[in-house]
Coordinates of C-alpha atoms and ligand atoms in Angstrom, one line a residue:
M173 CA -3.3 15.8 5.4
K174 CA -4.7 12.7 3.6
T175 CA -3.0 9.4 3.8
Y176 CA -2.8 7.1 0.8
L177 CA -2.0 3.4 0.6
V178 CA -0.5 3.0 -2.9
T179 CA 0.2 -0.7 -3.7
G180 CA 2.6 -1.8 -6.5
A181 CA 4.4 1.6 -6.5
A182 CA 7.9 0.0 -7.1
G183 CA 6.6 -1.0 -10.5
F184 CA 6.2 1.0 -13.7
I185 CA 3.0 3.0 -13.5
G186 CA 2.8 3.0 -9.7
A187 CA 6.3 4.5 -9.4
N188 CA 5.4 7.2 -11.9
Y189 CA 2.1 7.9 -10.0
L190 CA 4.0 8.1 -6.7
K191 CA 6.3 10.7 -8.1
Y192 CA 3.4 12.5 -9.7
I193 CA 1.3 12.9 -6.5
L194 CA 4.2 13.7 -4.2
A195 CA 5.2 16.5 -6.5
R196 CA 1.6 17.9 -6.8
H197 CA 0.0 17.3 -3.4
S198 CA 1.9 18.7 -0.5
D199 CA -1.0 17.7 1.8
V200 CA -0.8 14.0 0.9
R201 CA 1.4 11.4 2.6
V202 CA 1.8 7.9 1.1
V203 CA 2.5 4.4 2.3
V204 CA 3.8 2.2 -0.5
L205 CA 3.1 -1.5 -0.2
D206 CA 5.0 -3.6 -2.7
L207 CA 6.1 -7.2 -2.6
L208 CA 9.1 -6.4 -4.8
T209 CA 8.5 -9.2 -7.3
Y210 CA 10.7 -9.4 -10.3
A211 CA 8.8 -6.4 -11.6
G212 CA 9.3 -4.2 -8.6
Y213 CA 12.6 -2.4 -7.9
L214 CA 13.1 -0.3 -4.8
G215 CA 15.8 1.8 -6.5
T216 CA 13.1 3.3 -8.7
I217 CA 11.5 5.0 -5.8
A218 CA 14.5 5.3 -3.4
S219 CA 14.6 9.1 -3.7
D220 CA 10.8 9.3 -3.0
I221 CA 10.7 7.2 0.1
D222 CA 13.6 9.3 1.5
N223 CA 11.0 11.8 2.4
D224 CA 8.9 12.3 5.6
R225 CA 5.7 12.1 3.5
C226 CA 6.4 8.7 2.0
F227 CA 7.0 5.3 3.7
F228 CA 7.8 1.9 2.2
V229 CA 6.5 -1.5 3.4
K230 CA 7.6 -4.7 1.7
G231 CA 4.6 -7.0 1.7
D232 CA 1.9 -8.9 -0.2
I233 CA -1.5 -7.4 -1.0
C234 CA -2.9 -11.0 -0.2
D235 CA -1.6 -10.7 3.4
R236 CA -4.7 -9.7 5.4
G237 CA -3.0 -9.5 8.7
L238 CA -0.4 -7.1 7.3
I239 CA -3.0 -4.9 5.6
D240 CA -5.2 -4.7 8.7
S241 CA -2.2 -3.6 10.7
L242 CA -1.3 -0.9 8.2
F243 CA -4.9 0.4 8.2
A244 CA -4.7 0.5 12.0
E245 CA -1.3 2.3 12.1
Y246 CA -1.9 4.8 9.3
R247 CA -5.7 5.3 9.1
F248 CA -5.7 5.5 5.3
D249 CA -8.1 7.8 3.5
V250 CA -7.4 6.5 0.0
V251 CA -6.2 3.2 -1.4
V252 CA -4.9 3.1 -5.0
N253 CA -4.3 -0.5 -6.1
F254 CA -1.6 -0.8 -8.8
A255 CA -0.2 -4.1 -7.5
A256 CA -0.6 -6.9 -10.0
E257 CA 1.0 -9.5 -12.1
S258 CA 0.9 -7.5 -15.4
H259 CA 2.5 -9.3 -18.3
V260 CA 0.2 -11.2 -20.6
D261 CA 3.0 -13.6 -21.8
R262 CA 3.7 -14.7 -18.2
S263 CA 0.0 -15.2 -17.5
I264 CA -0.1 -17.7 -20.4
D265 CA 2.8 -19.5 -18.7
N266 CA 1.4 -19.4 -15.1
P267 CA -2.2 -18.3 -14.8
Q268 CA -2.6 -19.3 -11.2
L269 CA -0.3 -16.6 -9.9
F270 CA -2.3 -14.0 -11.8
L271 CA -5.6 -15.2 -10.2
Q272 CA -4.0 -15.1 -6.7
T273 CA -2.5 -11.6 -6.9
N274 CA -4.9 -9.8 -9.2
I275 CA -8.2 -11.2 -7.9
L276 CA -7.6 -12.4 -4.3
G277 CA -5.2 -9.6 -3.6
T278 CA -7.7 -7.0 -4.7
Q279 CA -10.5 -8.6 -2.6
C280 CA -8.2 -8.7 0.4
L281 CA -7.5 -5.0 0.1
L282 CA -11.2 -4.2 -0.4
D283 CA -12.2 -6.2 2.6
A284 CA -9.6 -4.7 4.9
A285 CA -10.8 -1.2 3.7
R286 CA -14.4 -2.2 4.4
T287 CA -13.5 -3.3 7.9
A288 CA -11.6 -0.1 8.6
W289 CA -13.9 2.4 6.9
V290 CA -17.5 1.3 7.8
M291 CA -18.9 3.6 10.5
G292 CA -22.4 2.2 10.9
R293 CA -25.6 1.3 8.9
D294 CA -28.3 3.4 7.2
E295 CA -32.0 2.7 7.5
Q296 CA -31.9 0.1 4.7
G297 CA -29.0 -1.7 6.3
Y298 CA -26.3 -0.5 3.9
P299 CA -23.0 0.4 5.6
T300 CA -22.2 4.1 6.1
W301 CA -18.6 5.1 5.3
R302 CA -16.0 7.4 6.9
A303 CA -16.1 10.7 5.1
G304 CA -13.7 11.2 2.2
V305 CA -12.5 7.7 1.8
R306 CA -11.9 6.1 -1.6
F307 CA -10.8 2.8 -3.0
H308 CA -9.3 3.1 -6.5
Q309 CA -8.7 0.2 -8.8
V310 CA -6.2 0.6 -11.6
S311 CA -7.6 -1.5 -14.4
T312 CA -6.9 -2.0 -18.1
D313 CA -8.6 -1.7 -21.5
E314 CA -7.8 -5.4 -21.9
V315 CA -10.9 -6.3 -19.9
Y316 CA -13.0 -5.4 -22.9
G317 CA -11.4 -8.0 -25.1
S318 CA -10.4 -7.4 -28.7
L319 CA -11.8 -5.0 -31.5
G320 CA -12.0 -5.5 -35.2
P321 CA -10.8 -2.8 -37.5
T322 CA -13.4 -0.2 -36.4
G323 CA -15.1 1.0 -33.2
Y324 CA -13.9 1.8 -29.7
F325 CA -14.3 0.5 -26.2
T326 CA -16.6 2.7 -24.1
E327 CA -17.5 2.2 -20.5
Q328 CA -20.6 0.3 -21.7
T329 CA -18.7 -2.2 -23.8
P330 CA -19.4 -5.7 -22.3
L331 CA -16.3 -7.1 -20.6
C332 CA -14.9 -10.0 -22.7
P333 CA -11.3 -10.8 -21.7
H334 CA -9.2 -13.5 -23.4
S335 CA -5.9 -13.9 -21.6
P336 CA -5.5 -15.2 -18.1
Y337 CA -4.1 -11.7 -17.3
S338 CA -7.1 -9.8 -18.6
A339 CA -9.5 -12.4 -17.2
S340 CA -8.0 -11.8 -13.7
K341 CA -8.2 -8.0 -14.1
T342 CA -11.8 -8.4 -15.2
S343 CA -12.6 -10.5 -12.2
A344 CA -11.0 -7.9 -9.9
D345 CA -13.2 -5.1 -11.6
H346 CA -16.3 -7.2 -11.0
I347 CA -15.4 -7.6 -7.3
V348 CA -14.7 -3.9 -6.9
C349 CA -18.2 -3.3 -8.4
A350 CA -19.7 -5.9 -6.1
Y351 CA -18.4 -4.0 -3.1
R352 CA -19.8 -0.8 -4.6
D353 CA -23.3 -2.3 -5.2
T354 CA -23.5 -4.5 -2.1
Y355 CA -21.9 -2.3 0.5
H356 CA -22.2 1.1 -1.2
M357 CA -18.4 1.3 -0.9
P358 CA -16.9 4.5 -2.4
V359 CA -14.8 2.9 -5.2
S360 CA -13.6 4.0 -8.6
I361 CA -12.0 2.3 -11.5
T362 CA -9.9 3.5 -14.4
R363 CA -9.4 1.3 -17.5
C364 CA -6.4 2.6 -19.4
S365 CA -4.8 1.6 -22.7
N366 CA -1.1 0.6 -23.1
N367 CA 1.3 2.8 -21.2
Y368 CA 4.8 3.7 -22.2
G369 CA 7.5 5.9 -20.5
P370 CA 10.3 5.7 -17.9
Y371 CA 10.7 2.7 -15.5
Q372 CA 8.8 0.1 -17.6
F373 CA 10.3 -3.4 -17.0
P374 CA 12.2 -4.5 -20.2
E375 CA 9.9 -7.5 -20.8
K376 CA 7.3 -5.2 -22.4
L377 CA 7.4 -4.3 -26.1
I378 CA 8.9 -0.8 -26.1
P379 CA 11.7 -1.2 -23.5
L380 CA 12.4 -4.7 -24.9
V381 CA 13.1 -3.3 -28.3
I382 CA 15.3 -0.5 -27.1
N383 CA 17.3 -2.9 -24.9
N384 CA 17.7 -5.5 -27.7
I385 CA 19.1 -2.9 -30.0
L386 CA 21.7 -2.0 -27.4
E387 CA 22.6 -5.7 -27.1
S388 CA 22.6 -6.2 -30.9
K389 CA 19.8 -8.8 -30.6
K390 CA 17.0 -9.4 -33.1
L391 CA 13.7 -7.6 -32.4
P392 CA 11.0 -10.2 -32.0
V393 CA 7.6 -9.2 -33.5
Y394 CA 4.7 -11.5 -32.8
G395 CA 2.8 -12.9 -35.8
K396 CA 2.8 -10.4 -38.6
G397 CA 3.1 -7.3 -36.4
E398 CA -0.4 -6.1 -37.4
N399 CA -1.9 -6.1 -33.9
V400 CA -2.9 -2.7 -32.8
R401 CA -2.3 -1.1 -29.3
D402 CA -3.5 2.4 -28.2
W403 CA -0.4 4.0 -26.5
L404 CA -0.5 6.6 -23.7
Y405 CA 2.4 8.4 -22.1
V406 CA 2.5 7.2 -18.4
D407 CA 2.2 10.7 -16.9
D408 CA -1.1 11.2 -18.7
H409 CA -2.4 8.0 -17.1
C410 CA -1.1 9.3 -13.7
K411 CA -3.0 12.6 -14.2
A412 CA -6.2 10.7 -15.0
I413 CA -6.0 8.5 -11.9
D414 CA -5.3 11.6 -9.8
M415 CA -8.3 13.4 -11.3
V416 CA -10.6 10.4 -10.8
V417 CA -9.5 9.8 -7.2
T418 CA -9.9 13.5 -6.2
Q419 CA -12.8 14.6 -8.4
G420 CA -14.6 11.5 -9.8
A421 CA -17.9 10.6 -8.2
P422 CA -17.9 7.5 -5.9
G423 CA -18.7 4.4 -7.9
C424 CA -17.5 5.8 -11.2
I425 CA -15.6 3.9 -14.0
Y426 CA -13.6 5.9 -16.6
N427 CA -11.8 4.8 -19.7
V428 CA -8.4 6.4 -20.2
G429 CA -6.6 6.7 -23.6
G430 CA -5.3 9.2 -26.1
H431 CA -6.5 7.9 -29.5
N432 CA -3.0 6.9 -30.4
E433 CA -3.4 3.5 -32.1
R434 CA -0.5 1.9 -33.9
Q435 CA 0.4 -1.5 -35.3
N436 CA 3.2 -3.2 -33.4
I437 CA 5.4 -3.2 -36.5
T438 CA 5.1 0.6 -36.7
I439 CA 6.1 1.0 -33.1
V440 CA 9.2 -1.1 -33.6
K441 CA 10.2 0.8 -36.7
I442 CA 9.8 4.1 -34.9
I443 CA 12.0 2.9 -32.1
I444 CA 14.7 1.8 -34.5
D445 CA 14.6 5.2 -36.3
T446 CA 14.7 7.0 -33.0
V447 CA 17.6 5.1 -31.5
R448 CA 19.6 5.6 -34.7
Q449 CA 18.8 9.3 -34.9
L450 CA 19.8 9.9 -31.2
M451 CA 23.0 8.1 -31.8
T452 CA 23.7 10.2 -34.9
D453 CA 22.9 13.4 -33.1
E454 CA 24.8 12.5 -29.9
P455 CA 27.5 9.9 -30.8
A456 CA 28.3 9.5 -27.0
Y457 CA 25.2 7.2 -26.9
R458 CA 27.1 4.7 -29.1
S459 CA 29.2 3.7 -26.1
L460 CA 26.1 1.9 -24.8
L461 CA 26.3 -0.6 -27.6
K462 CA 27.3 -4.0 -26.2
K463 CA 29.1 -5.1 -29.4
P464 CA 30.6 -1.9 -30.9
V465 CA 32.2 -2.2 -34.3
K466 CA 34.3 0.6 -35.8
G467 CA 33.3 2.0 -39.1
A468 CA 35.6 3.3 -41.9
D469 CA 35.4 6.8 -40.3
G470 CA 36.8 5.5 -37.0
Q471 CA 33.5 6.0 -35.3
T472 CA 31.3 3.2 -33.8
D473 CA 29.2 2.0 -36.8
I474 CA 25.4 2.3 -36.4
S475 CA 24.4 1.6 -40.0
W476 CA 23.2 -1.9 -38.8
I477 CA 20.5 -0.3 -36.6
N478 CA 17.8 -0.7 -39.3
Y479 CA 14.7 -2.7 -40.0
D480 CA 16.7 -5.8 -40.8
L481 CA 16.9 -6.3 -37.0
I482 CA 13.2 -7.2 -37.0
T483 CA 12.3 -10.9 -36.8
F484 CA 8.8 -12.2 -37.0
V485 CA 8.3 -14.9 -34.4
K486 CA 5.5 -17.3 -33.4
D487 CA 2.4 -15.4 -32.4
R488 CA 1.2 -15.1 -28.8
L489 CA -1.6 -17.6 -28.0
G490 CA -5.0 -15.8 -28.0
H491 CA -3.4 -12.6 -29.1
D492 CA -5.9 -9.7 -29.0
Q493 CA -6.0 -8.0 -32.4
R494 CA -6.8 -4.4 -31.5
Y495 CA -7.4 -2.2 -28.5
G496 CA -8.9 1.3 -28.9
I497 CA -10.2 3.4 -26.1
D498 CA -13.0 6.0 -26.3
P499 CA -12.0 8.5 -23.5
T500 CA -15.0 10.8 -24.1
K501 CA -16.4 10.4 -20.6
I502 CA -13.3 11.4 -18.6
G503 CA -12.8 14.3 -21.0
E504 CA -16.3 15.6 -20.7
E505 CA -16.8 15.0 -16.9
L506 CA -13.4 15.8 -15.5
G507 CA -11.7 17.8 -18.3
W508 CA -8.9 15.2 -18.7
Q509 CA -6.9 15.1 -21.8
P510 CA -3.4 13.8 -22.6
D511 CA -0.6 16.4 -22.6
T512 CA 2.1 14.3 -24.4
P513 CA 1.7 13.6 -28.1
F514 CA 3.1 10.2 -29.1
E515 CA 5.8 11.7 -31.3
V516 CA 7.2 13.7 -28.3
G517 CA 6.6 10.9 -25.7
I518 CA 8.4 8.2 -27.7
V519 CA 11.6 10.3 -28.2
K520 CA 11.5 11.2 -24.5
T521 CA 11.2 7.5 -23.6
V522 CA 13.9 6.2 -25.9
R523 CA 16.2 9.0 -24.6
W524 CA 15.3 8.1 -21.0
Y525 CA 16.3 4.4 -21.6
L526 CA 19.6 5.5 -23.1
D527 CA 20.3 7.9 -20.2
H528 CA 19.3 5.3 -17.6
H529 CA 20.9 2.1 -18.9
D530 CA 22.2 1.4 -15.4
W531 CA 18.5 1.2 -14.3
V532 CA 17.8 -1.4 -17.0
E533 CA 20.9 -3.4 -16.0
A534 CA 19.9 -3.2 -12.3
V535 CA 16.4 -4.7 -13.0
S536 CA 17.3 -7.2 -15.7
G537 CA 19.6 -9.5 -13.9
S538 CA 20.0 -13.2 -14.4
D539 CA 16.3 -13.9 -13.8
Y540 CA 15.4 -11.8 -16.7
Q541 CA 18.0 -13.5 -18.9
L542 CA 16.5 -16.9 -18.0
Y543 CA 13.0 -15.5 -18.7
Y544 CA 14.1 -14.2 -22.1
E545 CA 15.7 -17.5 -23.1
K546 CA 12.6 -19.4 -22.1
M547 CA 10.2 -17.0 -23.8
Y548 CA 12.1 -16.3 -27.0
G549 CA 14.6 -19.2 -27.2
G550 CA 12.7 -21.5 -29.4
R551 CA 10.3 -19.1 -31.0
Ligands
LIG681 P1 4.4 -3.7 -13.1 O1 4.4 -5.2 -13.4 O2 5.5 -2.9 -13.7 O3 4.4 -3.5 -11.5 C1 3.6 -4.2 -10.7 C2 4.1 -3.9 -9.2 O4 3.2 -4.7 -8.4 C3 5.5 -4.4 -9.0 O5 6.2 -3.4 -8.2 C4 5.4 -5.7 -8.1 O6 6.4 -5.9 -7.2 C5 4.1 -5.4 -7.4 N1 3.4 -6.6 -6.9 C6 3.1 -7.7 -7.7 N2 2.5 -8.6 -6.9 C7 2.3 -8.0 -5.7 C8 1.7 -8.4 -4.5 N3 1.1 -9.6 -4.4 N4 1.7 -7.6 -3.4 C9 2.3 -6.4 -3.5 N5 2.9 -5.9 -4.6 C10 2.9 -6.7 -5.7 O7 3.0 -3.2 -13.6 P2 2.5 -1.9 -14.3 O8 2.7 -2.0 -15.7 O9 3.1 -0.7 -13.5 O10 0.9 -1.9 -14.0 C11 0.4 -1.4 -12.8 C12 -1.1 -1.6 -12.9 O11 -1.7 -0.9 -14.0 C13 -1.5 -3.1 -13.0 O12 -2.7 -3.3 -12.2 C14 -1.9 -3.2 -14.5 O13 -2.9 -4.2 -14.6 C15 -2.4 -1.8 -14.8 N6 -2.3 -1.4 -16.2 C16 -1.1 -1.5 -16.8 C17 -1.0 -1.0 -18.1 C18 0.3 -1.0 -18.8 O14 0.4 -0.6 -20.0 N7 1.4 -1.4 -18.2 C19 -2.1 -0.4 -18.7 C20 -3.3 -0.3 -18.1 C21 -3.4 -0.8 -16.7
LIG682 P1 3.1 -5.8 -24.3 O1 4.1 -4.7 -24.2 O2 3.5 -7.1 -23.7 O3 1.7 -5.3 -23.8 P2 0.2 -6.0 -23.9 O4 0.3 -7.4 -24.2 O5 -0.3 -5.7 -22.6 O6 -0.5 -5.2 -25.0 O7 2.9 -6.1 -25.9 C1 2.4 -5.0 -26.7 C2 2.2 -5.6 -28.1 O8 3.4 -6.0 -28.7 C3 1.3 -6.9 -28.1 O9 0.5 -6.9 -29.2 C4 2.3 -8.0 -28.1 C5 3.5 -7.4 -29.0 N1 4.8 -7.9 -28.6 C6 5.7 -8.3 -29.6 O10 5.3 -8.3 -30.8 N2 6.9 -8.7 -29.3 C7 7.4 -8.7 -28.0 O11 8.5 -9.2 -27.8 C8 6.5 -8.3 -27.0 C9 6.9 -8.3 -25.5 C10 5.2 -7.9 -27.3

């Protein structure tokens, strides 16, 4: 039985990863550490922690005393660090919090792991490590910066972040590599493109658009909507992390992405079409509309769910133009490839949000309404 410390697993990707590994590895037990910030919701993983292989601890990855006590109690073999402040727009508003959590939090975890896992020293003075341990850092393609119309990010692309979020993630990557190079710590890093799927907090583009349609709100597209993101279904990211943690060589870095680049405006139009189609095929979904209006046929009208809902708003400061991942290395070395084509994943995702509107309402309380007003009110 291996014991994992998974941080940030009450958030979007961490929760999907928790479900993924509990379902696939009966010989793994997991301790979840999450501060339950606005982005973390315990209800997302309530059914997972109700299990003798999964325990939840509310706490901060910056709290060294807590992390040390967890290492002492559970003797972790693996740390997978998802915990982060993850929204670029919020990082523009409050960079300091991003530096605190994403950089210092990662360093705190690394150092606690070093203290717990070092067994002795080799003849050159490098630490020797307990067998089978691994520190995995969940990173992002945003560390590479922004691309022009051609080319892709490879693992050799120089790191060149622009937002406070991506700069903090880049710093964390550098610190992870510093522990690898200075202490020979068995680390790994995955740098993944934009994820989409169940349990993503509604501040991010895809759930925000779905939710706004249900609330009859305009769909805010930054700038001209021509920025390009490379979208990957969240389970495919979870599969990649699992492969890297269990099969990737210590010290390795892998890019993760499925060559699915789309302009933002295209994504928004696909969501509008998908919501309207699902409400046409299954009229019961129309009951989710906050402001239903009856049509001439007596049914709730959905003809207004069209591209006129799109509104172009002031652009994000320092908005990266294009991300595009080259995933050749993880494909060739570990045999990873995505299972979910975008056309399938996006319909699954929109349907999930319609089927789980109670989840959206639970996570987007009054704080989210205030955030939305502040971020979009005068835009
Ligand atoms: P998220 O914002 O949905 O979840 C973050 C989680 O971390 C939340 O549960 C939150 O409560 C927790 N958290 C925040 N600060 C904490 C702290 N100090 N101590 C403990 N827990 C804390 O984020 P996400 O989208 O699931 O992203 C997870 C990771 O994946 C992040 O490191 C992010 O940089 C990376 N990533 C995200 C994407 C994406 O498209 N969302 C793509 C590539 C990489
Ligand atoms: P987001 O989901 O915030 O992810 P990231 O900034 O990490 O890529 O945004 C995805 C893209 O969508 C990004 O180019 C910004 C854009 N966007 C909008 O146009 N409108 C919105 O309301 C949001 C949240 C994002």
